[in-house]
Structure formats: C-alpha cells, structure tokens
Short mmCIF file of C-alpha atoms in Angstrom, two decimals:
data_model
loop_
_atom_site.label_atom_id
_atom_site.label_comp_id
_atom_site.label_asym_id
_atom_site.label_seq_id
_atom_site.Cartn_x
_atom_site.Cartn_y
_atom_site.Cartn_z
CA MET U 1 71.40 26.21 -6.28
CA SER U 2 71.19 28.41 -9.35
CA LEU U 3 73.95 28.85 -11.94
CA ILE U 4 74.81 32.25 -10.49
CA ALA U 5 75.02 30.88 -6.92
CA TRP U 6 77.27 27.99 -7.98
CA SER U 7 79.40 30.37 -10.04
CA TRP U 8 79.91 32.73 -7.12
CA LEU U 9 80.94 29.82 -4.91
CA PHE U 10 83.50 28.51 -7.40
CA LEU U 11 84.70 32.03 -8.13
CA VAL U 12 85.44 32.71 -4.46
CA LEU U 13 87.35 29.42 -4.23
CA TYR U 14 89.22 30.20 -7.45
CA ILE U 15 90.16 33.73 -6.36
CA GLY U 16 91.26 32.42 -2.99
CA LEU U 17 93.51 29.85 -4.68
CA MET U 18 95.01 32.39 -7.09
CA VAL U 19 95.69 34.95 -4.36
CA GLY U 20 97.13 32.21 -2.16
CA ILE U 21 99.49 31.24 -4.95
CA GLY U 22 100.37 34.91 -5.37
CA VAL U 23 101.29 35.18 -1.69
CA PHE U 24 103.34 31.97 -1.88
CA ALA U 25 105.05 33.15 -5.06
CA GLY U 26 105.77 36.51 -3.46
CA ARG U 27 107.92 34.73 -0.89
CA ARG U 28 110.07 33.36 -3.73
CA VAL U 29 110.71 36.84 -5.12
CA LYS U 30 114.06 37.87 -3.67
CA HIS U 31 114.98 40.52 -6.22
CA ALA U 32 113.81 42.16 -9.45
CA ASP U 33 115.13 39.37 -11.69
CA ASP U 34 112.97 36.87 -9.77
CA PHE U 35 109.93 39.05 -10.34
CA ALA U 36 110.71 39.40 -14.06
CA THR U 37 111.74 35.87 -15.12
CA ALA U 38 111.70 33.27 -12.28
CA ARG U 39 114.99 32.24 -13.90
CA GLY U 40 115.80 28.52 -13.72
CA GLY U 41 112.92 27.86 -11.35
CA TYR U 42 110.82 25.13 -13.05
CA GLY U 43 111.02 21.73 -14.73
CA PRO U 44 109.86 20.92 -18.30
CA VAL U 45 106.47 19.34 -17.47
CA PHE U 46 105.14 22.11 -15.23
CA LEU U 47 106.57 24.81 -17.48
CA ALA U 48 104.98 23.12 -20.54
CA PHE U 49 101.57 23.37 -18.85
CA ALA U 50 102.25 27.04 -18.04
CA PHE U 51 103.52 27.89 -21.54
CA ALA U 52 100.66 26.10 -23.31
CA ALA U 53 98.15 27.80 -21.01
CA SER U 54 99.62 31.22 -21.82
CA THR U 55 99.40 30.60 -25.58
CA ALA U 56 95.83 29.26 -25.28
CA SER U 57 94.25 32.48 -24.12
CA GLY U 58 90.72 33.78 -23.99
CA ALA U 59 91.06 34.03 -27.78
CA THR U 60 91.36 30.22 -27.89
CA PHE U 61 88.61 29.40 -25.41
CA LEU U 62 86.10 32.09 -26.43
CA GLY U 63 87.33 33.68 -29.67
CA THR U 64 87.98 30.52 -31.72
CA PRO U 65 84.66 28.86 -30.79
CA ALA U 66 83.05 32.16 -31.81
CA LEU U 67 84.83 31.99 -35.18
CA SER U 68 83.62 28.40 -35.62
CA TYR U 69 80.11 29.55 -34.74
CA GLU U 70 80.28 32.31 -37.34
CA TRP U 71 82.19 30.66 -40.18
CA GLY U 72 81.77 26.90 -39.68
CA TYR U 73 84.20 24.12 -40.50
CA ALA U 74 86.65 26.40 -42.33
CA ALA U 75 87.45 28.22 -39.08
CA ASN U 76 88.82 25.01 -37.59
CA TRP U 77 91.88 25.02 -39.84
CA GLY U 78 93.33 27.34 -37.24
CA ASN U 79 92.86 24.78 -34.47
CA PHE U 80 95.35 22.47 -36.18
CA LEU U 81 97.66 24.95 -37.81
CA TYR U 82 98.36 27.67 -35.24
CA PRO U 83 100.11 25.29 -32.79
CA LEU U 84 102.28 23.99 -35.66
CA GLY U 85 103.46 27.47 -36.53
CA LEU U 86 103.83 28.60 -32.93
CA TYR U 87 105.96 25.70 -31.68
CA PHE U 88 108.04 25.50 -34.85
CA GLY U 89 108.98 29.12 -34.19
CA VAL U 90 109.81 28.29 -30.57
CA LEU U 91 111.96 25.38 -31.72
CA ILE U 92 113.91 27.64 -34.09
CA CYS U 93 114.59 30.39 -31.58
CA MET U 94 114.66 28.66 -28.22
CA ARG U 95 118.27 27.61 -28.08
CA LEU U 96 119.73 31.04 -28.79
CA VAL U 97 117.12 33.04 -26.88
CA ALA U 98 117.25 30.83 -23.80
CA THR U 99 121.02 30.30 -23.68
CA ALA U 100 122.14 33.79 -24.62
CA GLY U 101 119.38 35.38 -22.55
CA ASN U 102 120.53 33.53 -19.45
CA ARG U 103 124.19 34.26 -20.22
CA PHE U 104 123.54 38.00 -20.52
CA GLY U 105 121.03 38.08 -17.65
CA ASN U 106 118.19 39.34 -19.85
CA ARG U 107 114.80 39.89 -18.21
CA SER U 108 112.72 40.59 -21.31
CA ILE U 109 112.70 40.02 -25.05
CA PRO U 110 113.38 43.73 -25.78
CA GLU U 111 116.43 43.55 -23.52
CA TYR U 112 117.60 40.37 -25.25
CA LEU U 113 117.30 41.95 -28.71
CA GLY U 114 119.14 45.05 -27.52
CA ASP U 115 122.04 42.88 -26.36
CA ARG U 116 121.86 40.64 -29.45
CA TYR U 117 122.47 43.63 -31.72
CA GLN U 118 124.46 45.78 -29.26
CA SER U 119 121.93 48.54 -29.67
CA GLU U 120 120.19 50.64 -27.06
CA GLY U 121 117.99 52.02 -29.82
CA ILE U 122 116.69 48.59 -30.80
CA ARG U 123 115.90 47.76 -27.19
CA VAL U 124 113.95 50.99 -26.74
CA LEU U 125 112.20 50.60 -30.11
CA VAL U 126 111.12 47.02 -29.36
CA SER U 127 109.98 48.13 -25.90
CA LEU U 128 107.77 50.83 -27.39
CA LEU U 129 106.44 48.52 -30.11
CA SER U 130 105.63 45.95 -27.43
CA LEU U 131 103.11 48.35 -25.93
CA VAL U 132 100.69 47.40 -28.74
CA LEU U 133 100.30 44.15 -26.79
CA PHE U 134 97.92 46.19 -24.63
CA PHE U 135 95.33 45.16 -27.24
CA TYR U 136 96.21 41.53 -26.49
CA LEU U 137 95.66 42.11 -22.78
CA ALA U 138 92.45 44.02 -23.48
CA GLY U 139 91.19 40.96 -25.37
CA GLN U 140 91.73 38.81 -22.28
CA LEU U 141 89.86 41.31 -20.12
CA VAL U 142 86.93 41.28 -22.56
CA SER U 143 86.96 37.48 -22.27
CA GLY U 144 86.78 37.70 -18.50
CA LEU U 145 83.97 40.21 -18.75
CA VAL U 146 81.93 37.84 -20.96
CA MET U 147 82.38 34.99 -18.46
CA PHE U 148 81.43 37.08 -15.43
CA GLU U 149 78.38 38.49 -17.21
CA ILE U 150 77.06 35.05 -18.15
CA PHE U 151 77.90 33.07 -15.03
CA LEU U 152 77.63 35.70 -12.31
CA GLY U 153 74.90 37.90 -13.71
CA LEU U 154 77.08 40.99 -13.27
CA PRO U 155 76.73 44.17 -15.33
CA PRO U 156 79.66 44.70 -17.73
CA ALA U 157 81.40 47.38 -15.66
CA TRP U 158 81.56 45.25 -12.50
CA ALA U 159 82.57 42.19 -14.51
CA LEU U 160 85.52 44.13 -15.93
CA ILE U 161 86.53 45.53 -12.52
CA ILE U 162 86.54 42.07 -10.89
CA THR U 163 88.58 40.57 -13.75
CA GLY U 164 91.20 43.30 -13.42
CA ALA U 165 91.24 43.15 -9.61
CA VAL U 166 91.92 39.40 -9.48
CA LEU U 167 94.82 39.79 -11.90
CA LEU U 168 96.18 42.79 -10.04
CA VAL U 169 96.40 41.11 -6.65
CA TYR U 170 98.22 37.91 -7.50
CA VAL U 171 100.52 39.26 -10.23
CA ALA U 172 101.61 42.32 -8.22
CA LEU U 173 102.50 39.99 -5.35
CA GLY U 174 104.42 37.27 -7.15
CA GLY U 175 105.42 38.50 -10.60
CA ALA U 176 106.76 35.79 -12.92
CA HIS U 177 106.57 33.14 -10.16
CA ALA U 178 102.87 33.86 -9.66
CA ASP U 179 102.41 33.89 -13.45
CA ILE U 180 104.04 30.47 -13.95
CA LEU U 181 102.61 28.78 -10.84
CA THR U 182 99.06 29.84 -11.63
CA ASP U 183 99.48 29.11 -15.34
CA GLY U 184 100.75 25.60 -14.62
CA LEU U 185 97.68 24.82 -12.50
CA GLN U 186 95.35 26.55 -14.94
CA GLY U 187 96.97 24.70 -17.84
CA PHE U 188 96.01 21.38 -16.30
CA LEU U 189 92.39 22.56 -15.88
CA MET U 190 92.30 23.89 -19.44
CA LEU U 191 93.65 20.63 -20.87
CA ALA U 192 90.99 18.63 -19.04
CA LEU U 193 88.27 21.01 -20.26
CA SER U 194 89.50 20.72 -23.85
CA VAL U 195 89.44 16.92 -23.70
CA VAL U 196 85.83 17.03 -22.45
CA VAL U 197 84.71 19.33 -25.30
CA ILE U 198 86.51 17.23 -27.94
CA ALA U 199 84.92 14.07 -26.52
CA ILE U 200 81.44 15.64 -26.63
CA PHE U 201 82.04 16.69 -30.24
CA LEU U 202 83.19 13.23 -31.31
CA PHE U 203 80.95 11.00 -29.21
CA GLY U 204 78.04 13.11 -27.94
CA SER U 205 75.61 11.99 -30.64
CA ASP U 206 72.69 11.89 -28.20
CA LEU U 207 73.25 15.58 -27.39
CA TYR U 208 73.19 17.06 -30.89
CA GLY U 209 72.45 14.12 -33.22
CA GLY U 210 75.97 13.11 -34.24
CA LEU U 211 78.46 14.51 -36.75
CA ASP U 212 76.30 13.79 -39.81
CA ALA U 213 73.30 15.51 -38.22
CA LEU U 214 75.57 18.40 -37.17
CA THR U 215 76.78 18.84 -40.75
CA ASP U 216 73.24 18.70 -42.14
CA ASN U 217 72.09 21.26 -39.57
CA LEU U 218 74.88 23.68 -40.45
CA LYS U 219 74.32 23.18 -44.18
CA SER U 220 70.63 24.01 -43.81
CA GLN U 221 71.59 27.32 -42.18
CA ASP U 222 74.32 28.24 -44.66
CA GLU U 223 76.10 25.97 -47.14
CA ASN U 224 79.34 27.88 -46.59
CA LEU U 225 79.44 26.63 -42.98
CA VAL U 226 80.36 23.09 -44.13
CA THR U 227 82.86 23.84 -46.91
CA PRO U 228 86.67 23.63 -46.48
CA LEU U 229 86.90 27.33 -47.37
CA ASN U 230 84.31 29.95 -46.51
CA PRO U 231 84.04 32.68 -49.17
CA SER U 232 81.90 34.79 -46.82
CA THR U 233 84.93 35.92 -44.81
CA PRO U 234 88.47 37.05 -45.70
CA LEU U 235 89.68 34.99 -42.74
CA TYR U 236 89.14 31.65 -44.53
CA HIS U 237 88.18 32.49 -48.12
CA SER U 238 91.25 31.06 -49.90
CA TRP U 239 94.06 28.56 -49.44
CA TRP U 240 96.39 31.53 -48.98
CA SER U 241 94.35 32.58 -45.93
CA ILE U 242 94.74 29.05 -44.52
CA PHE U 243 98.50 28.86 -45.21
CA VAL U 244 99.18 32.18 -43.50
CA ILE U 245 97.78 30.83 -40.22
CA VAL U 246 100.95 28.75 -39.87
CA LEU U 247 103.28 31.48 -41.07
CA ALA U 248 101.72 34.23 -39.00
CA HIS U 249 101.98 32.28 -35.74
CA MET U 250 105.67 31.36 -35.98
CA PRO U 251 106.95 34.33 -33.91
CA LEU U 252 104.06 34.09 -31.41
CA GLY U 253 105.97 31.97 -28.88
CA LEU U 254 108.67 34.64 -28.71
CA LEU U 255 106.42 37.58 -27.93
CA PRO U 256 107.45 39.27 -24.66
CA HIS U 257 104.81 37.62 -22.44
CA LEU U 258 105.75 34.13 -23.71
CA GLY U 259 109.43 34.34 -24.59
CA ASN U 260 110.41 35.30 -21.06
CA LYS U 261 109.13 31.93 -19.81
CA LEU U 262 111.97 30.17 -21.66
CA TRP U 263 114.36 31.55 -19.04
CA ALA U 264 112.41 29.85 -16.25
CA LEU U 265 113.40 26.36 -17.49
CA ARG U 266 115.62 24.75 -14.87
CA ASP U 267 117.83 22.62 -17.14
CA GLY U 268 118.76 23.44 -20.73
CA ASP U 269 118.90 19.72 -21.55
CA ASP U 270 115.12 19.54 -21.04
CA ARG U 271 114.30 21.94 -23.86
CA MET U 272 113.13 19.32 -26.37
CA GLN U 273 110.95 17.61 -23.77
CA PHE U 274 109.49 20.99 -22.88
CA VAL U 275 108.66 21.83 -26.53
CA LYS U 276 107.12 18.40 -27.26
CA LEU U 277 104.89 18.51 -24.19
CA ALA U 278 103.89 22.14 -24.73
CA PHE U 279 102.99 21.37 -28.36
CA LEU U 280 100.86 18.37 -27.37
CA PHE U 281 99.06 20.34 -24.65
CA GLY U 282 98.66 23.38 -26.92
CA LEU U 283 97.24 21.36 -29.83
CA THR U 284 94.69 19.70 -27.57
CA MET U 285 93.62 23.04 -26.09
CA ALA U 286 93.29 24.59 -29.56
CA MET U 287 90.78 21.91 -30.61
CA ILE U 288 88.25 23.34 -28.18
CA GLY U 289 87.23 25.56 -31.09
CA VAL U 290 85.00 22.71 -32.37
CA GLY U 291 82.59 23.68 -29.59
CA GLY U 292 81.51 26.61 -31.75
CA LEU U 293 80.16 24.21 -34.39
CA MET U 294 77.93 22.53 -31.81
CA ALA U 295 76.78 25.91 -30.54
CA ARG U 296 75.76 26.97 -34.08
CA ALA U 297 73.82 23.73 -34.57
CA ILE U 298 71.99 24.07 -31.23
CA PHE U 299 71.40 27.83 -31.01
CA GLY U 300 71.21 28.66 -34.71
CA ALA U 301 71.89 32.32 -35.48
CA SER U 302 70.40 33.52 -32.17
CA LEU U 303 73.76 34.72 -30.84
CA TYR U 304 73.66 37.50 -33.42
CA ASP U 305 70.55 38.92 -31.74
CA GLU U 306 70.64 42.12 -29.71
CA GLY U 307 72.17 41.48 -26.28
CA ASN U 308 73.95 38.29 -27.37
CA THR U 309 77.41 37.71 -28.83
CA PRO U 310 79.15 34.83 -30.63
CA ASN U 311 81.91 35.18 -28.01
CA ALA U 312 79.48 33.48 -25.60
CA ALA U 313 79.08 30.36 -27.78
CA LEU U 314 81.16 28.03 -25.61
CA PRO U 315 79.88 29.16 -22.18
CA LEU U 316 76.27 28.86 -23.37
CA LEU U 317 77.05 25.40 -24.70
CA PHE U 318 78.22 24.34 -21.24
CA ILE U 319 75.03 25.67 -19.68
CA GLU U 320 73.02 23.72 -22.28
CA PHE U 321 74.85 20.41 -21.83
CA PHE U 322 75.95 20.19 -18.20
CA PRO U 323 74.27 20.16 -14.81
CA THR U 324 74.20 23.61 -13.24
CA TRP U 325 77.05 23.00 -10.79
CA LEU U 326 79.26 21.46 -13.49
CA ALA U 327 78.56 24.29 -15.94
CA ALA U 328 79.65 26.76 -13.25
CA LEU U 329 82.81 24.73 -12.58
CA VAL U 330 83.61 24.58 -16.28
CA GLY U 331 83.11 28.34 -16.42
CA VAL U 332 85.96 28.68 -13.93
CA GLY U 333 88.04 26.52 -16.28
CA VAL U 334 87.47 29.00 -19.09
CA LEU U 335 88.30 31.83 -16.71
CA SER U 336 91.60 30.02 -16.10
CA ALA U 337 92.36 30.25 -19.82
CA ILE U 338 91.77 33.97 -19.74
CA MET U 339 93.83 34.63 -16.65
CA SER U 340 96.70 32.39 -17.78
CA THR U 341 97.51 34.66 -20.72
CA ALA U 342 96.54 37.94 -19.08
CA ASP U 343 98.93 37.50 -16.16
CA GLY U 344 101.89 36.86 -18.48
CA LEU U 345 100.99 39.96 -20.48
CA VAL U 346 100.82 42.02 -17.30
CA VAL U 347 104.25 40.81 -16.14
CA SER U 348 105.91 41.37 -19.52
CA SER U 349 104.30 44.80 -19.92
CA SER U 350 105.43 45.86 -16.46
CA GLN U 351 108.99 44.82 -17.38
CA ILE U 352 108.91 47.01 -20.47
CA ILE U 353 108.42 49.94 -18.11
CA ALA U 354 110.52 48.86 -15.12
CA ASN U 355 113.38 47.04 -16.83
CA ASP U 356 113.69 48.18 -20.43
CA LEU U 357 112.73 51.82 -20.08
CA TYR U 358 113.81 52.53 -16.48
CA ARG U 359 116.71 50.19 -15.55
CA ARG U 360 118.30 49.94 -18.98
CA THR U 361 117.51 53.40 -20.36
CA TRP U 362 116.79 56.05 -17.73
CA VAL U 363 119.28 54.88 -15.08
CA PRO U 364 122.28 54.81 -17.50
CA TYR U 365 121.30 58.32 -18.62
CA LEU U 366 121.38 59.49 -14.99
CA GLU U 367 124.72 57.75 -14.41
CA ARG U 368 126.24 59.53 -17.39
CA ARG U 369 125.17 62.76 -15.70
CA GLY U 370 126.92 61.75 -12.47
CA ALA U 371 123.92 60.42 -10.49
CA ALA U 372 125.15 56.91 -9.74
CA MET U 373 122.87 54.54 -7.78
CA ASP U 374 123.77 51.69 -5.42
CA GLN U 375 122.96 48.29 -7.02
CA ASP U 376 120.81 47.06 -4.12
CA LYS U 377 118.88 50.31 -4.07
CA LEU U 378 118.41 50.11 -7.84
CA ASP U 379 117.12 46.55 -7.64
CA ALA U 380 114.61 47.48 -4.94
CA ARG U 381 113.43 50.46 -6.97
CA VAL U 382 113.02 48.33 -10.13
CA LEU U 383 110.95 45.84 -8.14
CA LEU U 384 108.76 48.67 -6.81
CA ILE U 385 108.31 50.14 -10.28
CA SER U 386 107.41 46.67 -11.58
CA ARG U 387 104.57 46.43 -9.09
CA ILE U 388 103.35 49.99 -9.64
CA SER U 389 103.44 49.61 -13.42
CA THR U 390 101.36 46.43 -13.06
CA VAL U 391 98.55 48.61 -11.69
CA VAL U 392 98.96 51.24 -14.40
CA VAL U 393 99.00 48.68 -17.22
CA LEU U 394 95.87 46.97 -15.96
CA VAL U 395 93.92 50.21 -15.59
CA LEU U 396 94.84 51.34 -19.11
CA CYS U 397 93.93 47.96 -20.60
CA MET U 398 90.61 47.88 -18.73
CA LEU U 399 89.70 51.19 -20.40
CA LEU U 400 90.78 49.79 -23.77
CA ALA U 401 88.73 46.63 -23.19
CA TRP U 402 85.66 48.72 -22.43
CA ALA U 403 86.04 50.43 -25.80
CA LEU U 404 86.28 47.09 -27.65
CA LEU U 405 83.41 45.15 -26.06
CA ASP U 406 81.61 44.41 -29.33
CA GLN U 407 84.64 43.01 -31.19
CA ASN U 408 85.50 39.31 -31.62
CA ILE U 409 88.04 38.46 -28.94
CA ALA U 410 90.38 36.64 -31.31
CA ILE U 411 90.47 39.68 -33.60
CA ILE U 412 91.14 42.07 -30.68
CA VAL U 413 94.09 39.89 -29.70
CA TRP U 414 95.46 39.96 -33.23
CA ILE U 415 95.32 43.74 -33.43
CA GLY U 416 97.98 43.59 -30.72
CA ASN U 417 100.14 40.63 -31.56
CA GLY U 418 99.94 40.76 -35.38
CA GLY U 419 102.13 43.84 -35.60
CA MET U 420 104.59 42.49 -33.07
CA MET U 421 104.98 39.17 -34.87
CA ALA U 422 105.48 40.95 -38.19
CA ALA U 423 108.20 43.06 -36.59
CA PHE U 424 109.93 40.15 -34.83
CA ALA U 425 110.18 37.76 -37.79
CA GLY U 426 113.45 39.18 -39.09
CA PRO U 427 115.40 40.33 -36.01
CA LEU U 428 114.27 37.48 -33.73
CA VAL U 429 113.67 34.43 -35.96
CA VAL U 430 116.27 35.09 -38.66
CA GLY U 431 118.58 36.48 -35.98
CA ALA U 432 118.42 33.13 -34.17
CA LEU U 433 119.33 31.16 -37.32
CA TRP U 434 121.89 33.41 -38.97
CA ARG U 435 124.87 35.05 -37.33
CA GLY U 436 125.09 37.62 -40.10
CA VAL U 437 122.13 39.77 -39.06
CA THR U 438 123.40 43.30 -38.40
CA LYS U 439 122.08 46.11 -36.27
CA GLN U 440 120.89 47.95 -39.38
CA GLY U 441 119.23 44.76 -40.67
CA ALA U 442 117.40 44.37 -37.38
CA TYR U 443 116.15 47.96 -37.54
CA ALA U 444 114.92 47.43 -41.10
CA GLY U 445 113.12 44.21 -40.18
CA LEU U 446 111.46 45.73 -37.14
CA LEU U 447 110.23 48.91 -38.77
CA LEU U 448 109.25 47.56 -42.19
CA GLY U 449 107.58 44.44 -40.78
CA PHE U 450 105.53 46.42 -38.29
CA GLY U 451 104.78 49.14 -40.82
CA THR U 452 103.61 46.60 -43.40
CA PHE U 453 101.14 45.09 -40.94
CA VAL U 454 99.74 48.52 -40.01
CA VAL U 455 99.38 49.63 -43.64
CA LEU U 456 97.67 46.40 -44.73
CA TYR U 457 95.44 45.92 -41.69
CA MET U 458 94.24 49.53 -41.78
CA GLN U 459 93.67 49.20 -45.56
CA LEU U 460 95.70 52.33 -46.31
CA ILE U 461 96.44 51.24 -49.91
CA ASP U 462 93.66 52.50 -52.19
CA PRO U 463 93.23 50.68 -55.54
CA ALA U 464 91.94 53.97 -56.99
CA TRP U 465 95.51 55.26 -56.96
CA PHE U 466 96.39 52.94 -59.84
CA ALA U 467 95.22 52.64 -63.43
CA PRO U 468 93.59 49.34 -64.45
CA GLY U 469 96.22 46.66 -64.68
CA ALA U 470 98.52 44.55 -62.52
CA LEU U 471 99.15 47.22 -59.87
CA HIS U 472 95.44 47.96 -59.52
CA ASP U 473 94.67 44.25 -59.18
CA ALA U 474 97.43 43.82 -56.59
CA ALA U 475 96.16 46.81 -54.58
CA GLN U 476 92.62 45.44 -54.77
CA TRP U 477 93.78 42.07 -53.45
CA LEU U 478 95.78 43.65 -50.63
CA ARG U 479 92.79 45.76 -49.62
CA GLY U 480 90.63 42.64 -49.56
CA GLU U 481 93.12 40.94 -47.22
CA GLY U 482 93.00 43.86 -44.76
CA PRO U 483 90.31 42.40 -42.46
CA ASN U 484 92.39 39.20 -42.12
CA PRO U 485 95.03 39.89 -39.44
CA TYR U 486 96.72 36.52 -40.08
CA SER U 487 97.32 37.45 -43.71
CA CYS U 488 98.52 40.94 -42.81
CA ALA U 489 100.89 39.54 -40.18
CA ALA U 490 102.27 36.91 -42.58
CA MET U 491 102.96 39.49 -45.28
CA GLY U 492 104.57 41.74 -42.66
CA GLU U 493 106.76 38.82 -41.58
CA ILE U 494 107.84 38.16 -45.18
CA VAL U 495 108.79 41.83 -45.56
CA SER U 496 110.60 41.77 -42.20
CA VAL U 497 112.64 38.69 -43.17
CA LEU U 498 113.58 40.03 -46.60
CA ALA U 499 114.48 43.47 -45.24
CA THR U 500 116.57 41.96 -42.44
CA ILE U 501 118.54 39.74 -44.84
CA LEU U 502 119.07 42.29 -47.61
CA VAL U 503 120.08 45.17 -45.35
CA SER U 504 122.33 42.89 -43.27
CA LYS U 505 124.22 41.81 -46.39
CA ALA U 506 124.83 45.45 -47.29
CA THR U 507 125.93 46.73 -43.85
CA GLN U 508 128.75 46.32 -41.36
CA PRO U 509 128.61 43.03 -39.39
CA LEU U 510 128.67 42.96 -35.61
CA PRO U 511 132.02 42.28 -33.90
CA GLN U 512 133.00 38.62 -34.19
CA ALA U 513 133.78 38.34 -30.47
CA HIS U 514 130.24 39.45 -29.62
CA ILE U 515 128.71 36.99 -32.11
CA ASP U 516 130.78 34.14 -30.66
CA ALA U 517 129.69 35.08 -27.14
CA MET U 518 126.06 35.27 -28.21
CA PHE U 519 125.87 32.04 -30.22
CA GLY U 520 128.43 29.94 -28.38
CA THR U 521 131.16 27.83 -29.96
CA SER U 522 128.82 25.04 -31.15
CA SER U 523 126.49 27.31 -33.15
CA ARG U 524 126.69 27.25 -36.90
#
C-alpha cells in the first residue's frame, strides 16, 4: 500500500482508540470537578507519562527539529536545557500548588492564585491573561495540519478540520480524565519514537554517513550550522540566549494546561517519584530535535523551497528512512505528541470560561443580587458550559492556526506561553517559596512581567529615542533580542520576580491565619 493508504488505516485506528478512551473517561466524570482535574485519580508512573507528553508538544516533535534544521547544532542546547528549567520549576512549586490546591478544591491555576492571594481580581486577571494560550493551542493545530498534509495528502483546510474534530470529540466527552488517559498512552508512544530517533542519530552511520560525515555536510552548507553558537539568529547567537532557555522554561510546568495535572496525583508521597520520572521521560523526548540535523544533511536547503516548510523536517526524515508502513505508524506517533498537549490546553481553556469566569465570578455576582442557585444545578451547568466552551475554544484556535500557517511551530507556541511564564514567575514561583508575597506584589508581578514580555517581543522600544550612549546601546540590544521569545520571557520573569518582592515588602501582608492554612504548619 502507499504511504497515504497506510496513514489512513493507522489514523482510523488511532481516532477509534482516542474516541474510545474519551467514552470510557466520560463514564468517570461524575461532576464538574472530575471534568476539570480528575483529582487524585492516577499514580506517579502513568501521570509522569501524561505530564511529559503534555510538555513535549508539537513544538518539540516538529518545531525543535525545524529549528535544528535551520540553525544547526546550536539549536540543540534547548533539547538539554528546557527540561532542566521546566522540572526545576515544577519541583519548586509542586508542594504548595498541589497541597493547597487540593485543600481549597481548586480546579485551575487562576483559581488557585485567586485563593492564594485572597483576591477575586487576581483570579479574573490571570484567567484573562491565560487566554493568550490560544496561540499555544493554535501551534498544536498547525502541527496536526502539517502531519495530515504530508501523510494523508489532504489540503490544509481539511487537515485542520480533522485535527480539531478529533480533539473535540474525546475531550468534550471525558475532560481531564480523557486528557490524562490519552496523554499517558501517547506519552509511551512518544518516548519510544524519541528513543528510535536518538538511536538513528547515534548509530545510523549507514543511513547518513555517521556523525563526522554529518558535521562535514552541515559545515559545507553553512559553517554556522556546526558552531556552539549561531550568530545568524537571535535565538542562539550568544551565551545569554542559551542561558535564558533554562530561565524562561521554569514556570512552564505551572501553566494552566500543565499545572492542573498535579492535582490528579493519587498520593502526595509520590511527588518526587513523579517528578523524577517525568523529567527522565521529558528529557528523552526533547532529544528528538537532533532529527532536524539529519534532515538538513539529507535534504539540504530544499525545505525552504516554495511549498515546503522546515516544520516538515522530521516527518520527511521518517519517510526517507523507514518502510512505508512504518513511516505511517511513526507519523501517528508524532500526531500523539500534538494531541497530548492540545487536549490539555483545551481542557484548561474551557475551565477558564466555565470555572474561573462563570462559577467563581458570574455566579457570586448573581447571588449578591439575590439569584441563588442550587449546588447540584450549578455543578451540572458548569459541566455543560465546560463542554460547550471546548467547542468554542477549538473553533477560535482553528481560525488562529489558519492565520499562522507559515510560522515556525515552536515560535507560535512561545507567542502564547512566553507572556504567561513572564507573568507567573513572581506570583506563582516566588509565591510558592516565600510566605511574604502580598496581593499587591502579585498584581505587580503579573502585570509588569506580562507587560515586559509584550514590549520586548513586539520591539516597542526604539533606540532612536535615545542619544548615543549607554541608554541607546541598551535599547539597541533589547530590540535585537525581540525575535527571541526565550530571552523576552526570561527578562519578563526577572522583572516579575523583582516587582513581586519589592512591592510585597512595601505593602500589607496577608492575614497570618490564611498563610498558615495555605502553606501548612511544616512550611518555612
């Protein structure tokens, strides 16, 4: 059979499995909290697969090989460093977020932060800021579109519709349970696929000539492809741009679509085992980016030609190396990577609407006006809104994905999560380490961190505003860092942390009884 025929066969089997899991998961959803968090439902090993799969999105399996294809060895710093930053951040925040979140019955990170700082305004603000994660979800949909175009021979519009439809069916049915169950299975497939690619890179000398031949090939195309830093791109042009990969990723594990998975861990004593396993799985998955180096050696610069895209580097590599049926099967493995992050984003985004904006904001407003609602009726309505908002979120993000088809997937993702991570660094990370963070400090960290990312990434600072000298040089440097979302996010995080600390020291602390309830008696 042809590649397209094999791909259709495996796709039908894959969709059937995902929808089946969605139906099964739907039977486990008894109320809105089940749909939102699957609280206490899973052990550390399975949840580690699910968590690692959600962090290793289409940006990892298509975007990072594309960056390796474009920028060479320097791009692979991120393969090592982003898991270090991500899981260090999880380690810092997990105890407080997981314990206090379960104690207060939180269903989302915005709700947790609202309770942490006793502020309805912070919860609403974080909820609204979280909507920029639509860019993150759009990046996953673009990834799915690329896979369906290559393996199924579909036109872009139909590829996008099928990607969205598969997500819609199983997530709307099972919510967080469907998200975690499918991510756990997909995580296993993704780990196996990553091991295969790493093995080919290290030992597949008969396929591309070996590592020395690979290096010589890349050097003959562009000497910058084999240097530790690549001056051709602001993403990897300096050691600062490498360092910020770690710093920028520290809050990633606490973004709404990932942080809510911490509440699904069955036993709090398993947290360290969960983090260790998730880090090991995540690091292995991240190394799949080396596939982009092989693609550049084999295909040269042809993926820059009209009708091609560097985002297709890894899928085309599979088609080149593997038998037709195996290439199609591997394509489903990459599709798993895409779906595993997209479904978590859909669930978390639906909870922003159903839980944070409706249950925690609109309903209390109605109650203050005398329109009280029975708790069972409220829960049923929140569950209904969760499912309806799933459809709305997906449709909006499909339109956004269509507008961003020509962008690198990893960069699309970072348009969304860079601002969120800059905003979260102070209120979430510092707030997990230090009891002294105040409501005003949290506001300052959120707004200034997010604002810094937007200003830097959009290159709103013009060096022409300043006379020659230190300020002009600083503005010139900041403008040069604008195309690097990691650098912009890291600087936003630094501003968020400093603003949170300084404003907290100058403002009224939260009530001691609330702090004790939040941190517990053993916290320092």
